[in-house]
PDB file of C-alpha atoms in Angstrom:
ATOM      1  CA  GLY J1420     -16.921   5.551  17.204  1.00 36.00           C
ATOM      2  CA  ILE J1421     -15.590   3.061  14.711  1.00 40.00           C
ATOM      3  CA  PRO J1422     -18.148   0.370  13.846  1.00 39.00           C
ATOM      4  CA  GLN J1423     -17.173  -3.239  14.468  1.00 42.00           C
ATOM      5  CA  PHE J1424     -16.734  -4.761  11.023  1.00 44.00           C
ATOM      6  CA  TYR J1425     -14.533  -7.698  11.993  1.00 44.00           C
ATOM      7  CA  GLY J1426     -14.169  -9.491  15.273  1.00 43.00           C
ATOM      8  CA  VAL J1427     -10.842 -10.465  16.788  1.00 42.00           C
ATOM      9  CA  ALA J1428     -10.122 -14.187  16.223  1.00 42.00           C
ATOM     10  CA  THR J1429     -13.580 -15.015  14.865  1.00 42.00           C
ATOM     11  CA  PRO J1430     -13.494 -18.746  13.982  1.00 47.00           C
ATOM     12  CA  GLY J1431     -13.447 -19.347  10.235  1.00 52.00           C
ATOM     13  CA  PHE J1432     -13.038 -15.648   9.522  1.00 58.00           C
ATOM     14  CA  LEU J1433     -10.297 -13.068   9.276  1.00 67.00           C
ATOM     15  CA  PHE J1434      -8.850 -11.797  12.495  1.00 78.00           C
ATOM     16  CA  LEU J1435      -7.180  -8.498  13.254  1.00 82.00           C
ATOM     17  CA  TYR J1436      -3.409  -8.918  13.445  1.00 83.00           C
ATOM     18  CA  GLN J1437      -2.079  -5.346  13.486  1.00 88.00           C
ATOM     19  CA  TYR J1438      -3.406  -1.835  12.953  1.00 93.00           C
ATOM     20  CA  THR J1439      -2.353   1.780  12.662  1.00 95.00           C
ATOM     21  CA  LEU J1440      -3.913   5.213  12.289  1.00 96.00           C
ATOM     22  CA  VAL J1441      -2.722   7.395   9.406  1.00 96.00           C
ATOM     23  CA  ASP J1442      -4.240   9.999   7.103  1.00 95.00           C
ATOM     24  CA  MET J1443      -4.468   7.912   3.920  1.00 93.00           C
ATOM     25  CA  THR J1444      -6.785  10.263   1.984  1.00 89.00           C
ATOM     26  CA  GLY J1445      -5.105  13.618   2.643  1.00 89.00           C
ATOM     27  CA  ASP J1446      -8.192  15.136   4.276  1.00 88.00           C
ATOM     28  CA  GLY J1447      -6.501  15.719   7.641  1.00 92.00           C
ATOM     29  CA  LYS J1448      -8.409  12.871   9.346  1.00 91.00           C
ATOM     30  CA  LYS J1449      -6.690   9.613  10.207  1.00 94.00           C
ATOM     31  CA  GLU J1450      -8.027   6.383   8.769  1.00 94.00           C
ATOM     32  CA  LEU J1451      -7.902   3.055  10.586  1.00 94.00           C
ATOM     33  CA  VAL J1452      -5.666   0.680   8.601  1.00 94.00           C
ATOM     34  CA  MET J1453      -5.886  -2.976   9.643  1.00 91.00           C
ATOM     35  CA  CYS J1454      -3.852  -5.992   8.537  1.00 88.00           C
ATOM     36  CA  MET J1455      -5.972  -9.080   8.834  1.00 83.00           C
ATOM     37  CA  ASP J1456      -4.497 -12.514   9.731  1.00 72.00           C
ATOM     38  CA  ASP J1457      -0.933 -13.075  10.849  1.00 54.00           C
ATOM     39  CA  ILE J1458       0.033 -13.892   7.264  1.00 53.00           C
ATOM     40  CA  GLY J1459      -1.442 -10.581   6.155  1.00 53.00           C
ATOM     41  CA  SER J1460      -4.010 -11.835   3.698  1.00 74.00           C
ATOM     42  CA  CYS J1461      -5.611  -8.416   3.307  1.00 84.00           C
ATOM     43  CA  VAL J1462      -5.493  -4.827   4.475  1.00 88.00           C
ATOM     44  CA  LEU J1463      -8.678  -2.957   5.364  1.00 89.00           C
ATOM     45  CA  VAL J1464      -8.898   0.828   5.411  1.00 91.00           C
ATOM     46  CA  VAL J1465     -11.789   2.245   7.436  1.00 90.00           C
ATOM     47  CA  TYR J1466     -12.581   5.788   6.369  1.00 88.00           C
ATOM     48  CA  GLU J1467     -15.252   8.355   7.164  1.00 85.00           C
ATOM     49  CA  GLU J1468     -16.938  10.775   4.835  1.00 82.00           C
ATOM     50  CA  ASN J1469     -19.831  12.989   5.869  1.00 82.00           C
ATOM     51  CA  GLY J1470     -20.509  10.934   9.000  1.00 84.00           C
ATOM     52  CA  THR J1471     -20.610   7.591   7.179  1.00 84.00           C
ATOM     53  CA  TYR J1472     -17.949   4.924   7.755  1.00 86.00           C
ATOM     54  CA  SER J1473     -16.899   2.637   4.917  1.00 84.00           C
ATOM     55  CA  VAL J1474     -14.251  -0.039   4.368  1.00 86.00           C
ATOM     56  CA  SER J1475     -11.893  -0.441   1.445  1.00 85.00           C
ATOM     57  CA  GLU J1476     -10.167  -3.824   1.035  1.00 84.00           C
ATOM     58  CA  HIS J1477      -6.681  -4.279  -0.431  1.00 85.00           C
ATOM     59  CA  SER J1478      -4.521  -7.371  -0.823  1.00 82.00           C
ATOM     60  CA  ILE J1479      -1.339  -7.365   1.248  1.00 81.00           C
ATOM     61  CA  ARG J1480       0.633  -7.153  -1.997  1.00 84.00           C
ATOM     62  CA  GLN J1481      -1.243  -3.979  -2.932  1.00 86.00           C
ATOM     63  CA  MET J1482      -0.360  -2.336   0.379  1.00 89.00           C
ATOM     64  CA  GLN J1483       2.841  -3.941   1.658  1.00 88.00           C
ATOM     65  CA  THR J1484       4.312  -0.837   3.253  1.00 93.00           C
ATOM     66  CA  VAL J1485       2.443   2.204   4.567  1.00 95.00           C
ATOM     67  CA  TYR J1486       4.199   5.518   5.189  1.00 97.00           C
ATOM     68  CA  GLU J1487       3.366   8.297   7.653  1.00 97.00           C
ATOM     69  CA  ASP J1488       2.377  10.659   4.828  1.00 96.00           C
ATOM     70  CA  GLY J1489      -0.294   8.183   3.638  1.00 95.00           C
ATOM     71  CA  MET J1490       1.633   6.902   0.643  1.00 96.00           C
ATOM     72  CA  TYR J1491       1.894   3.129   0.349  1.00 95.00           C
ATOM     73  CA  ARG J1492       3.930   0.618  -1.611  1.00 95.00           C
ATOM     74  CA  GLY J1493       2.520  -2.353  -3.481  1.00 92.00           C
ATOM     75  CA  SER J1494       4.236  -5.259  -5.193  1.00 90.00           C
ATOM     76  CA  GLY J1495       3.507  -6.764  -8.561  1.00 84.00           C
ATOM     77  CA  GLY J1496       6.189  -9.443  -8.369  1.00 81.00           C
ATOM     78  CA  ALA J1497       9.954  -9.814  -8.250  1.00 83.00           C
ATOM     79  CA  GLY J1498      10.958  -6.719 -10.240  1.00 87.00           C
ATOM     80  CA  THR J1499       7.746  -4.731 -10.061  1.00 92.00           C
ATOM     81  CA  TRP J1500       6.598  -2.407  -7.329  1.00 93.00           C
ATOM     82  CA  SER J1501       4.687   0.842  -7.173  1.00 95.00           C
ATOM     83  CA  TYR J1502       3.725   3.677  -4.868  1.00 96.00           C
ATOM     84  CA  HIS J1503       0.197   4.975  -4.446  1.00 95.00           C
ATOM     85  CA  ARG J1504      -2.046   7.312  -2.512  1.00 93.00           C
ATOM     86  CA  ILE J1505      -5.743   7.011  -1.809  1.00 90.00           C
ATOM     87  CA  SER J1506      -8.234   9.711  -2.659  1.00 84.00           C
ATOM     88  CA  CYS J1507     -11.843   9.810  -1.558  1.00 80.00           C
ATOM     89  CA  GLU J1508     -14.375  11.108  -4.020  1.00 75.00           C
ATOM     90  CA  GLU J1509     -18.114  10.950  -3.409  1.00 74.00           C
ATOM     91  CA  GLY J1510     -17.742   8.220  -0.804  1.00 69.00           C
ATOM     92  CA  ASN J1511     -15.498   5.977  -2.890  1.00 75.00           C
ATOM     93  CA  LEU J1512     -11.794   5.412  -2.464  1.00 77.00           C
ATOM     94  CA  ALA J1513      -9.600   5.544  -5.549  1.00 84.00           C
ATOM     95  CA  ASN J1514      -5.969   4.480  -5.791  1.00 86.00           C
ATOM     96  CA  GLU J1515      -3.721   7.044  -7.434  1.00 92.00           C
ATOM     97  CA  THR J1516      -0.432   5.719  -8.782  1.00 94.00           C
ATOM     98  CA  ILE J1517       2.539   7.960  -8.010  1.00 96.00           C
ATOM     99  CA  ALA J1518       5.511   5.889  -9.154  1.00 96.00           C
ATOM    100  CA  VAL J1519       6.139   2.524 -10.834  1.00 95.00           C
ATOM    101  CA  HIS J1520       9.292   0.379 -10.995  1.00 94.00           C
ATOM    102  CA  ASP J1521       9.173  -2.487 -13.475  1.00 94.00           C
ATOM    103  CA  SER J1522      12.192  -4.511 -14.514  1.00 91.00           C
ATOM    104  CA  TYR J1523      12.221  -7.771 -16.373  1.00 88.00           C
ATOM    105  CA  THR J1524      14.546  -9.893 -18.468  1.00 89.00           C
ATOM    106  CA  GLU J1525      14.203 -10.189 -22.224  1.00 90.00           C
ATOM    107  CA  TYR J1526      15.860 -13.059 -24.058  1.00 91.00           C
ATOM    108  CA  SER J1527      17.029 -12.938 -27.661  1.00 90.00           C
ATOM    109  CA  ASP J1528      16.841 -15.840 -30.091  1.00 91.00           C
ATOM    110  CA  ASN J1529      20.537 -16.547 -29.513  1.00 90.00           C
ATOM    111  CA  GLY J1530      20.009 -16.928 -25.764  1.00 88.00           C
ATOM    112  CA  GLU J1531      21.445 -13.605 -24.663  1.00 92.00           C
ATOM    113  CA  SER J1532      19.534 -11.752 -21.977  1.00 93.00           C
ATOM    114  CA  GLU J1533      19.018  -8.128 -21.145  1.00 90.00           C
ATOM    115  CA  VAL J1534      17.374  -6.566 -18.102  1.00 88.00           C
ATOM    116  CA  VAL J1535      14.835  -3.983 -19.196  1.00 90.00           C
ATOM    117  CA  PHE J1536      13.653  -1.193 -16.879  1.00 92.00           C
ATOM    118  CA  GLU J1537      10.466   0.804 -17.274  1.00 94.00           C
ATOM    119  CA  GLY J1538       9.793   3.402 -14.634  1.00 95.00           C
ATOM    120  CA  HIS J1539       7.433   6.313 -14.116  1.00 96.00           C
ATOM    121  CA  VAL J1540       7.166   9.021 -11.484  1.00 97.00           C
ATOM    122  CA  ASN J1541       4.073  11.252 -11.521  1.00 96.00           C
ATOM    123  CA  GLY J1542       3.185   9.882 -14.957  1.00 94.00           C
ATOM    124  CA  GLN J1543       6.541  10.739 -16.508  1.00 97.00           C
ATOM    125  CA  PRO J1544       9.070   8.120 -17.696  1.00 96.00           C
ATOM    126  CA  VAL J1545      12.293   8.060 -15.691  1.00 96.00           C
ATOM    127  CA  THR J1546      15.573   6.154 -15.692  1.00 95.00           C
ATOM    128  CA  ARG J1547      16.196   3.498 -13.060  1.00 92.00           C
ATOM    129  CA  GLU J1548      18.670   5.826 -11.331  1.00 95.00           C
ATOM    130  CA  ALA J1549      16.107   8.645 -11.223  1.00 97.00           C
ATOM    131  CA  PHE J1550      13.470   6.271  -9.853  1.00 95.00           C
ATOM    132  CA  LEU J1551      15.779   5.024  -7.102  1.00 95.00           C
ATOM    133  CA  GLU J1552      16.685   8.619  -6.205  1.00 97.00           C
ATOM    134  CA  TRP J1553      12.975   9.559  -6.005  1.00 97.00           C
ATOM    135  CA  GLU J1554      12.328   6.449  -3.897  1.00 97.00           C
ATOM    136  CA  ALA J1555      15.168   7.261  -1.460  1.00 97.00           C
ATOM    137  CA  GLU J1556      13.781  10.762  -0.959  1.00 98.00           C
ATOM    138  CA  ASN J1557      10.076   9.897  -0.745  1.00 97.00           C
ATOM    139  CA  ALA J1558       9.596   6.347   0.563  1.00 97.00           C
ATOM    140  CA  VAL J1559      10.576   7.204   4.126  1.00 96.00           C
ATOM    141  CA  ASN J1560       9.040   7.057   7.598  1.00 97.00           C
ATOM    142  CA  GLU J1561       7.009   3.874   7.714  1.00 96.00           C
ATOM    143  CA  VAL J1562       4.039   3.927  10.079  1.00 97.00           C
ATOM    144  CA  ASN J1563       4.190   2.297  13.494  1.00 95.00           C
ATOM    145  CA  TRP J1564       1.971  -0.767  13.656  1.00 93.00           C
ATOM    146  CA  TYR J1565       0.165  -1.807  16.821  1.00 92.00           C
ATOM    147  CA  TYR J1566      -0.206  -5.548  17.342  1.00 87.00           C
ATOM    148  CA  VAL J1567      -3.316  -7.139  18.783  1.00 82.00           C
ATOM    149  CA  ASP J1568      -2.705  -9.229  21.873  1.00 72.00           C
ATOM    150  CA  GLU J1569      -4.889 -12.327  21.596  1.00 59.00           C
ATOM    151  CA  ASP J1570      -4.797 -12.988  25.339  1.00 53.00           C
TER     152      ASP J1570
END
């Protein structure tokens, strides 16, 4: 079974708010993904490799949205977000970046502004339109979350 790493509503500690099961590593086995605290301070991924269970911790901004295919979306701020997958190599989880959207405003000396976009999909630069098309095709089917009843 899954070891008990965190208790529900432990005083002065994180408590389990919601959870789901999804294959995050692509190995055909579902990992336990847990959002801790009702404000979502962190996301824990419990994974198993060779009979040993381990936990990987992510900030809520790193893993804001999780999809059924194991891909997840993180946020770097107002105009920056990215999509990732997790791989497991020799007992350690690694985050693999799939796509990045970064837009920001540059100001010239005369006060004029320009929105600059830098995007990548699978390591290749893309236009904003191409990124949004990729996103519409691939960032689909969010996981169903199960909420913990504190009663």
